[in-house]
Amino acid sequence: MASKVRSQFRCSECSHVLPKWVGRCPDCGTWGTVNEVVALTALNGSSTRRAVAPSSPAVPITTIDPGVTRHFPTGVSELDRVLGGGLVPGSVTLLAGDPGVGKSTLLLEVAHRWASGGRRALYLSGEESAGQIRLRAERTGCTHDEMYLAAESDLQTALGHIEQVKPTLVVVDSVQTMSTAEADGVTGGVTQVRAVTTALTSYAKMARAADGVAVLLVGHVTKDGAIAGPRSLEHLVDVVLHFEGDRASALRMVRGVKNRFGAADEVGCFLLHDNGIECVADPSGLFLDQRPAPVSGTAITVTLDGKRPMIGEVQALVGQETPSNPRRAVSGIDSARAAMIAAVLEKRTKLRLSQRDIYLSTVGGMKLTDPSSDLAVAMAIASAYIDLPLPATAIAIGEVGLAGDLRRVSGMDRRLAEAARLGFTDAIVPPGVKDVPAGLRLTTADNIGTALRALRSIDNNGGRS
């Protein structure tokens, strides 16, 4: 049965099919993502299918060796935590982040630790010269004889370097700077990025049995924080990591978004310095303001970032009554949620907040997106309003509803265990908590008013008054 070739145009973001090319996808509204694809159709309108003998037969799943996908540690403990134990031979990992956040510094450290473990690493850079990378390696102490370096932006030449060096780890910095003559488009464009990623992924999979090559790709991000290039880029790779951080802070976080070999909700913490990057195994202390005595307007909570519990501190400042429109300024907290909590406090606890300026902030650049921090935000605002310091040994965990009720949140056992480990003695939580760590006293409250009254009964020395 004969078939004919016809052209279609498909959006790489949402896979919407169009009969002709347009600059902007009418379905998702994204510019420059519509590309031509070739489709085969039968002349009589029906599809043609022909059975092909498989190259390898299907086998029972119980006969497959699970050790084939064994993790090999990179030597960077926080990165291994996010990866699920390390890198898997034949895998392709995409690390995306803002310019200047420290992606190259982190991967240079990974290549150095990998080489220090007796394994060969190859660092391919399409953005910097070999001399620039050597200067950074000298400054951060990341030099080793088994660590090879090449400044290359052509894909075929880069594959030639891999064949010649025969590494077990390849770092490509970055995938947007690589280009291939086998695909059309400009360097960094949708077509080129897809072709380069497909070629590197195919090479890693084919070389898996013989050489066991793991590939680390650096990816750029757009203005809104999404990975630059087609959305299908994330589907081509095995692991997608986001490298986050504020330029004004030394704290950096690697967040897992996709992981075919482990959990996809882990978070790794780092500190970026002039002389390199270091892992932070216990980041809770970074988000607490160390002071000799408690002050009003502060409250402490335990948030879950992925599976990782972290202590966070909320600071609030309530100004005097103003006849004009009051100001609401927040940093590290969702502004809409902060406004909702202030409205609930005014309605359910009779605090006159509508005509007062309210300023809210977190310590250490922490971002509180978990609803479990609602109670701590409410406590901080109430403490600043009545100018009464909250106990330094107490934490507040719970989601605040519009009716003023407190709701339980997930992972309460891990949150309380982290608080007990760090020496906190009291916790204000919603009802229903059963597992209480040793040394931690629970005070349950079903609404925001009860929670505020409960905190008055705990003195600043950690005892009951």
Coordinates of C-alpha atoms in Angstrom, one line a residue:
M1 CA 0.0 0.0 0.0
A2 CA 1.6 3.3 -1.1
S3 CA 2.0 6.3 1.1
K4 CA 2.7 9.9 0.6
V5 CA 4.7 12.5 2.5
R6 CA 3.0 15.6 3.8
S7 CA 4.2 18.4 6.0
Q8 CA 2.7 19.5 9.3
F9 CA 3.6 22.3 11.7
R10 CA 3.7 21.5 15.4
C11 CA 4.3 23.6 18.4
S12 CA 7.2 22.3 20.5
E13 CA 5.6 23.7 23.7
C14 CA 2.1 22.3 23.6
S15 CA 2.3 19.9 20.6
H16 CA -0.6 21.8 18.8
V17 CA -0.7 20.9 15.1
L18 CA -1.3 23.6 12.5
P19 CA -1.7 23.3 8.7
K20 CA 0.8 26.1 8.0
W21 CA 3.6 27.9 9.8
V22 CA 2.9 30.9 12.1
G23 CA 5.1 32.9 14.3
R24 CA 3.0 32.4 17.4
C25 CA 1.2 29.3 18.5
P26 CA -2.6 30.1 18.7
D27 CA -3.1 27.5 21.4
C28 CA -0.4 28.3 24.0
G29 CA 0.6 31.8 22.8
T30 CA 4.3 31.1 22.7
W31 CA 6.4 32.8 20.0
G32 CA 8.9 30.9 17.8
T33 CA 8.0 27.4 18.8
V34 CA 6.2 26.2 15.6
N35 CA 8.3 23.9 13.5
E36 CA 7.8 21.8 10.4
V37 CA 7.5 18.0 10.9
V38 CA 7.1 15.3 8.2
A39 CA 4.2 12.9 8.5
L40 CA 3.5 9.8 6.4
T41 CA 0.0 9.0 5.4
A42 CA -1.5 6.3 3.2
L43 CA -3.0 7.2 -0.1
N44 CA -6.3 5.6 0.8
G45 CA -6.4 7.4 4.2
S46 CA -5.6 4.4 6.3
S47 CA -2.3 4.0 8.1
T48 CA 0.2 1.2 7.1
R49 CA 1.8 -1.0 9.7
R50 CA 4.3 -3.8 9.2
A51 CA 5.7 -6.1 11.8
V52 CA 9.5 -6.0 12.2
A53 CA 11.5 -8.7 13.9
P54 CA 13.0 -7.3 17.2
S55 CA 16.7 -7.2 17.6
S56 CA 16.4 -8.5 21.2
P57 CA 13.5 -10.6 22.6
A58 CA 11.4 -9.4 25.5
V59 CA 12.4 -11.1 28.8
P60 CA 10.6 -11.5 32.1
I61 CA 11.1 -8.4 34.3
T62 CA 12.4 -10.7 37.2
T63 CA 15.4 -11.7 35.1
I64 CA 16.6 -8.2 34.6
D65 CA 19.6 -7.2 36.8
P66 CA 18.6 -4.1 38.9
G67 CA 22.3 -3.3 39.4
V68 CA 22.4 -2.0 35.8
T69 CA 21.1 1.3 37.0
R70 CA 23.3 1.6 40.1
H71 CA 24.2 5.1 41.3
F72 CA 27.8 6.2 41.4
P73 CA 28.4 9.0 44.0
T74 CA 29.8 12.3 42.6
G75 CA 31.5 13.2 45.8
V76 CA 29.3 16.3 46.3
S77 CA 27.0 15.1 49.1
E78 CA 24.2 17.5 48.6
L79 CA 24.0 16.9 44.9
D80 CA 24.1 13.1 45.5
R81 CA 21.1 13.7 47.8
V82 CA 19.1 15.2 45.0
L83 CA 20.2 12.7 42.4
G84 CA 19.1 9.8 44.7
G85 CA 22.7 8.6 45.4
G86 CA 24.7 9.8 42.5
L87 CA 24.9 9.6 38.7
V88 CA 23.8 6.5 36.7
P89 CA 25.9 5.4 33.8
G90 CA 24.2 6.2 30.5
S91 CA 22.0 8.9 32.1
V92 CA 21.7 12.5 30.9
T93 CA 21.1 15.2 33.6
L94 CA 20.1 18.7 32.8
L95 CA 21.1 21.5 35.3
A96 CA 19.3 24.8 34.6
G97 CA 19.7 28.1 36.4
D98 CA 20.0 31.9 36.0
P99 CA 23.2 33.3 34.6
G100 CA 25.9 33.8 37.3
V101 CA 24.1 31.6 39.9
G102 CA 27.1 29.2 40.1
K103 CA 26.2 26.3 37.7
S104 CA 29.7 26.2 36.2
T105 CA 31.4 26.4 39.6
L106 CA 29.2 23.5 40.9
L107 CA 29.9 21.3 37.9
L108 CA 33.6 22.0 38.0
E109 CA 33.6 20.8 41.6
V110 CA 31.7 17.7 40.5
A111 CA 34.2 17.0 37.7
H112 CA 37.1 17.5 40.2
R113 CA 35.5 15.1 42.8
W114 CA 34.8 12.6 40.1
A115 CA 38.4 12.6 38.9
S116 CA 39.7 12.5 42.5
G117 CA 37.8 9.2 42.9
G118 CA 39.9 7.6 40.2
R119 CA 37.5 8.1 37.4
R120 CA 38.1 10.2 34.2
A121 CA 36.0 13.4 33.6
L122 CA 35.7 15.6 30.5
Y123 CA 34.6 19.2 30.8
L124 CA 33.4 20.6 27.4
S125 CA 32.8 24.4 27.4
G126 CA 31.2 26.3 24.6
E127 CA 31.0 29.6 26.6
E128 CA 34.5 30.1 28.0
S129 CA 38.0 29.5 26.8
A130 CA 40.2 26.8 28.3
G131 CA 42.3 29.5 30.0
Q132 CA 39.3 31.0 31.7
I133 CA 38.2 27.7 33.1
R134 CA 41.7 26.9 34.3
L135 CA 41.8 30.2 36.2
R136 CA 38.6 29.3 38.0
A137 CA 39.8 25.8 38.7
E138 CA 43.0 27.2 40.2
R139 CA 40.9 29.6 42.4
T140 CA 38.6 26.9 43.6
G141 CA 41.1 24.2 43.9
C142 CA 39.6 22.0 41.2
T143 CA 42.6 20.6 39.3
H144 CA 43.4 17.0 38.7
D145 CA 45.3 14.9 36.1
E146 CA 42.2 12.8 35.3
M147 CA 40.1 15.9 34.6
Y148 CA 40.2 16.8 31.0
L149 CA 39.1 20.2 29.5
A150 CA 38.2 21.3 26.0
A151 CA 36.7 24.5 24.7
E152 CA 34.4 23.3 21.9
S153 CA 31.0 24.4 20.5
D154 CA 30.7 22.0 17.6
L155 CA 28.8 18.8 18.4
Q156 CA 30.7 16.5 16.1
T157 CA 34.1 17.7 17.4
A158 CA 32.8 17.3 21.0
L159 CA 31.8 13.7 20.3
G160 CA 35.3 13.2 18.9
H161 CA 36.8 14.5 22.1
I162 CA 34.7 12.0 24.1
E163 CA 35.8 9.1 21.8
Q164 CA 39.4 10.1 22.3
V165 CA 39.4 10.8 26.1
K166 CA 37.0 7.9 26.9
P167 CA 35.7 9.6 30.1
T168 CA 33.0 8.2 32.4
L169 CA 31.6 11.7 33.1
V170 CA 31.0 14.4 30.5
V171 CA 30.0 17.9 31.4
V172 CA 28.6 20.1 28.6
D173 CA 28.5 23.8 29.5
S174 CA 26.1 24.7 27.9
V175 CA 23.8 22.8 25.6
Q176 CA 22.6 26.2 24.1
T177 CA 26.1 27.0 22.9
M178 CA 26.5 23.7 21.1
S179 CA 25.6 23.4 17.4
T180 CA 25.5 20.7 14.8
A181 CA 25.8 20.9 11.0
E182 CA 23.2 18.2 10.7
A183 CA 20.3 20.5 11.8
D184 CA 19.1 23.9 10.5
G185 CA 18.6 27.0 12.6
V186 CA 20.9 29.3 14.6
T187 CA 22.9 28.2 17.6
G188 CA 20.7 28.1 20.7
G189 CA 17.6 27.9 18.6
V190 CA 14.8 25.4 19.1
T191 CA 15.9 23.1 16.3
Q192 CA 19.6 23.2 17.3
V193 CA 19.0 22.6 21.0
R194 CA 16.8 19.7 20.3
A195 CA 19.2 18.1 17.8
V196 CA 22.2 18.5 20.2
T197 CA 20.4 17.1 23.2
T198 CA 19.0 14.1 21.1
A199 CA 22.5 13.3 19.8
L200 CA 24.1 13.5 23.3
T201 CA 21.3 11.4 24.8
S202 CA 21.6 8.8 22.1
Y203 CA 25.4 8.6 22.5
A204 CA 25.1 8.1 26.3
K205 CA 22.5 5.3 25.9
M206 CA 24.6 3.5 23.2
A207 CA 27.9 3.8 25.1
R208 CA 26.3 2.7 28.3
A209 CA 27.2 -1.0 28.1
A210 CA 30.8 -0.4 26.9
D211 CA 31.9 2.8 28.6
G212 CA 29.2 3.8 31.1
V213 CA 29.2 7.5 30.2
A214 CA 27.1 9.9 32.4
V215 CA 26.3 13.3 30.8
L216 CA 25.7 16.5 32.6
L217 CA 24.2 19.3 30.6
V218 CA 24.0 23.0 31.6
G219 CA 20.9 24.7 30.4
H220 CA 19.9 28.4 30.3
V221 CA 16.6 29.8 31.6
T222 CA 14.3 32.4 30.3
K223 CA 13.2 35.6 32.0
D224 CA 10.3 33.8 33.8
G225 CA 12.6 31.0 35.1
A226 CA 11.7 28.3 32.6
I227 CA 14.3 26.2 30.8
A228 CA 15.2 27.9 27.5
G229 CA 14.5 25.9 24.4
P230 CA 11.6 23.5 23.5
R231 CA 9.6 21.9 26.3
S232 CA 10.5 18.5 24.9
L233 CA 14.1 19.1 26.0
E234 CA 13.0 18.1 29.5
H235 CA 11.4 14.9 28.2
L236 CA 14.6 13.9 26.3
V237 CA 16.8 13.8 29.5
D238 CA 16.6 11.5 32.5
V239 CA 17.1 14.0 35.3
V240 CA 16.1 17.7 35.4
L241 CA 17.6 19.9 38.2
H242 CA 17.0 23.6 38.9
F243 CA 19.8 25.6 40.5
E244 CA 18.3 28.5 42.4
G245 CA 19.8 31.4 44.4
D246 CA 19.7 35.1 45.0
R247 CA 22.7 37.2 43.9
A248 CA 22.5 39.1 47.2
S249 CA 22.9 35.9 49.2
A250 CA 25.5 33.1 49.2
L251 CA 22.8 30.4 49.6
R252 CA 22.2 28.2 46.6
M253 CA 19.7 25.4 46.2
V254 CA 19.5 22.5 43.7
R255 CA 16.0 21.3 43.4
G256 CA 15.0 18.1 41.6
V257 CA 12.2 18.5 39.1
K258 CA 12.4 15.1 37.3
N259 CA 14.3 12.0 38.2
R260 CA 13.9 8.6 36.6
F261 CA 16.3 7.0 39.1
G262 CA 15.0 8.4 42.4
A263 CA 12.7 10.9 44.1
A264 CA 11.9 14.1 42.2
D265 CA 11.3 16.3 45.2
E266 CA 14.6 16.5 47.0
V267 CA 16.5 19.7 47.7
G268 CA 20.3 20.2 48.2
C269 CA 21.7 23.3 49.9
F270 CA 25.1 25.0 49.1
L271 CA 27.0 28.1 50.0
L272 CA 28.8 29.9 47.1
H273 CA 32.1 31.6 48.0
D274 CA 34.9 33.3 46.1
N275 CA 37.0 30.1 46.5
G276 CA 34.3 27.7 45.5
I277 CA 31.1 26.1 46.6
E278 CA 30.5 24.0 49.7
C279 CA 27.7 21.7 50.8
V280 CA 25.4 22.7 53.7
A281 CA 24.2 19.5 55.4
D282 CA 22.2 21.4 58.1
P283 CA 20.8 24.5 56.6
S284 CA 18.3 25.3 59.4
G285 CA 20.7 27.6 61.1
L286 CA 21.0 29.8 58.0
F287 CA 17.3 30.8 58.3
L288 CA 17.4 31.8 62.0
D289 CA 18.4 35.2 63.3
Q290 CA 20.7 34.7 66.2
R291 CA 19.9 37.2 69.0
P292 CA 20.6 37.2 72.7
A293 CA 17.0 37.8 73.8
P294 CA 13.6 37.4 72.1
V295 CA 12.1 40.5 70.4
S296 CA 8.5 41.1 69.4
G297 CA 7.4 40.5 65.8
T298 CA 9.2 37.2 65.3
A299 CA 7.9 33.6 65.0
I300 CA 9.6 30.3 64.0
T301 CA 8.2 27.5 61.9
V302 CA 9.3 24.3 60.2
T303 CA 8.7 24.1 56.5
L304 CA 9.2 21.2 54.1
D305 CA 11.1 21.9 50.9
G306 CA 10.6 18.7 49.1
K307 CA 11.2 16.0 51.7
R308 CA 13.6 18.2 53.7
P309 CA 12.4 19.9 56.9
M310 CA 14.0 23.3 57.5
I311 CA 13.6 25.8 60.3
G312 CA 12.5 29.2 59.1
E313 CA 11.9 32.5 60.9
V314 CA 9.2 35.1 60.1
Q315 CA 9.7 38.7 61.1
A316 CA 6.9 41.3 61.1
L317 CA 6.7 45.0 61.7
V318 CA 3.3 46.7 62.3
G319 CA 3.3 50.5 62.0
Q320 CA 1.0 53.2 63.4
E321 CA -2.4 53.9 62.1
T322 CA -2.4 55.9 58.9
P323 CA -5.4 57.8 57.4
S324 CA -4.3 57.0 53.9
N325 CA -3.9 53.6 52.2
P326 CA -1.8 51.3 54.4
R327 CA 1.3 49.7 52.9
R328 CA 1.8 45.9 52.7
A329 CA 5.4 44.9 51.9
V330 CA 6.6 41.3 52.0
S331 CA 9.8 39.5 51.2
G332 CA 10.1 35.7 51.0
I333 CA 6.3 35.3 51.6
D334 CA 3.4 35.2 49.2
S335 CA 1.9 38.7 49.3
A336 CA -1.7 37.5 48.6
R337 CA -1.5 34.9 51.4
A338 CA 0.0 37.5 53.8
A339 CA -2.9 39.9 53.1
M340 CA -5.4 37.1 53.7
I341 CA -3.8 36.2 57.1
A342 CA -3.9 39.9 58.1
A343 CA -7.6 40.0 57.2
V344 CA -8.3 36.8 59.2
L345 CA -6.5 38.2 62.2
E346 CA -8.6 41.4 62.1
K347 CA -11.9 39.6 61.7
R348 CA -11.4 36.7 64.1
T349 CA -9.1 38.2 66.8
K350 CA -10.3 41.8 66.7
L351 CA -6.8 43.2 65.9
R352 CA -7.2 46.5 64.2
L353 CA -4.8 46.0 61.2
S354 CA -6.7 47.5 58.3
Q355 CA -5.3 51.0 58.8
R356 CA -1.7 50.0 59.7
D357 CA 1.4 49.4 57.6
I358 CA 2.5 45.7 57.7
Y359 CA 6.0 44.6 56.8
L360 CA 6.8 40.9 56.6
S361 CA 10.2 39.2 55.8
T362 CA 12.0 35.9 56.2
V363 CA 15.6 35.5 57.4
G364 CA 18.4 34.4 55.2
G365 CA 16.5 34.8 51.9
M366 CA 14.3 31.9 52.6
K367 CA 11.1 31.6 50.5
L368 CA 8.1 30.3 52.5
T369 CA 5.6 28.9 50.0
D370 CA 4.3 26.1 52.2
P371 CA 0.9 26.8 53.8
S372 CA 2.3 25.4 57.1
S373 CA 3.9 28.8 57.7
D374 CA 0.5 30.5 58.0
L375 CA 0.4 30.2 61.7
A376 CA 3.9 31.6 62.1
V377 CA 3.0 34.6 60.0
A378 CA -0.1 35.2 62.0
M379 CA 1.9 34.9 65.3
A380 CA 4.6 37.3 64.1
I381 CA 2.0 39.9 63.1
A382 CA 0.1 39.6 66.4
S383 CA 3.4 39.8 68.4
A384 CA 4.4 42.9 66.6
Y385 CA 0.9 44.5 67.1
I386 CA 0.8 44.0 70.8
D387 CA 4.6 44.4 71.2
L388 CA 5.0 41.1 73.1
P389 CA 7.9 38.8 72.3
L390 CA 7.1 35.2 71.6
P391 CA 9.0 32.4 73.3
A392 CA 12.4 31.6 71.6
T393 CA 11.9 27.9 72.2
A394 CA 8.5 27.6 70.6
I395 CA 7.5 26.9 67.0
A396 CA 4.2 27.3 65.2
I397 CA 3.0 25.0 62.4
G398 CA -0.4 25.1 60.8
E399 CA -2.5 26.3 57.9
V400 CA -4.9 29.2 58.6
G401 CA -8.4 29.1 57.0
L402 CA -10.6 32.0 56.3
A403 CA -12.8 31.1 59.2
G404 CA -9.8 31.3 61.5
D405 CA -9.5 27.6 61.9
L406 CA -6.2 25.8 61.9
R407 CA -5.6 22.8 59.6
R408 CA -3.1 20.0 59.7
V409 CA -0.3 19.9 57.1
S410 CA 1.6 17.0 55.7
G411 CA 4.9 15.7 57.1
M412 CA 4.1 16.8 60.6
D413 CA 6.3 14.0 62.1
R414 CA 9.3 15.1 60.2
R415 CA 8.8 18.7 61.1
L416 CA 8.5 18.0 64.8
A417 CA 11.5 15.7 64.8
E418 CA 13.6 18.5 63.2
A419 CA 12.4 21.0 65.8
A420 CA 13.2 18.6 68.7
R421 CA 16.6 17.9 67.2
L422 CA 17.5 21.6 67.2
G423 CA 16.4 22.1 70.8
F424 CA 12.9 23.6 70.6
T425 CA 10.8 22.6 73.5
D426 CA 7.2 23.8 72.6
A427 CA 5.1 23.5 69.5
I428 CA 1.7 25.1 68.6
V429 CA 0.0 22.8 66.2
P430 CA -3.6 21.9 65.0
P431 CA -5.4 19.0 66.7
G432 CA -4.8 15.4 65.6
V433 CA -1.0 15.1 66.0
K434 CA -0.2 11.7 67.5
D435 CA 3.6 11.1 67.3
V436 CA 5.4 13.5 69.6
P437 CA 9.3 13.5 69.7
A438 CA 10.9 13.2 73.1
G439 CA 11.6 16.6 74.8
L440 CA 8.9 18.4 72.8
R441 CA 5.6 19.6 74.4
L442 CA 2.6 20.1 72.1
T443 CA -0.1 22.7 72.5
T444 CA -3.0 22.0 70.2
A445 CA -5.3 24.8 69.0
D446 CA -8.2 24.5 66.6
N447 CA -8.4 28.2 65.7
I448 CA -6.2 31.3 65.6
G449 CA -7.5 32.8 68.7
T450 CA -6.8 29.7 70.8
A451 CA -3.3 29.6 69.4
L452 CA -2.6 33.2 70.4
R453 CA -3.9 32.6 73.9
A454 CA -1.8 29.4 74.1
L455 CA 1.4 31.2 73.4
R456 CA 0.8 33.6 76.3
S457 CA 0.9 30.6 78.7
I458 CA 4.5 29.7 77.6
D459 CA 7.2 31.9 79.1
N460 CA 10.4 32.8 77.2
N461 CA 12.4 30.3 79.2
G462 CA 10.6 27.4 77.7
G463 CA 8.4 26.6 80.7
R464 CA 4.7 27.0 81.4
S465 CA 3.5 30.1 83.3

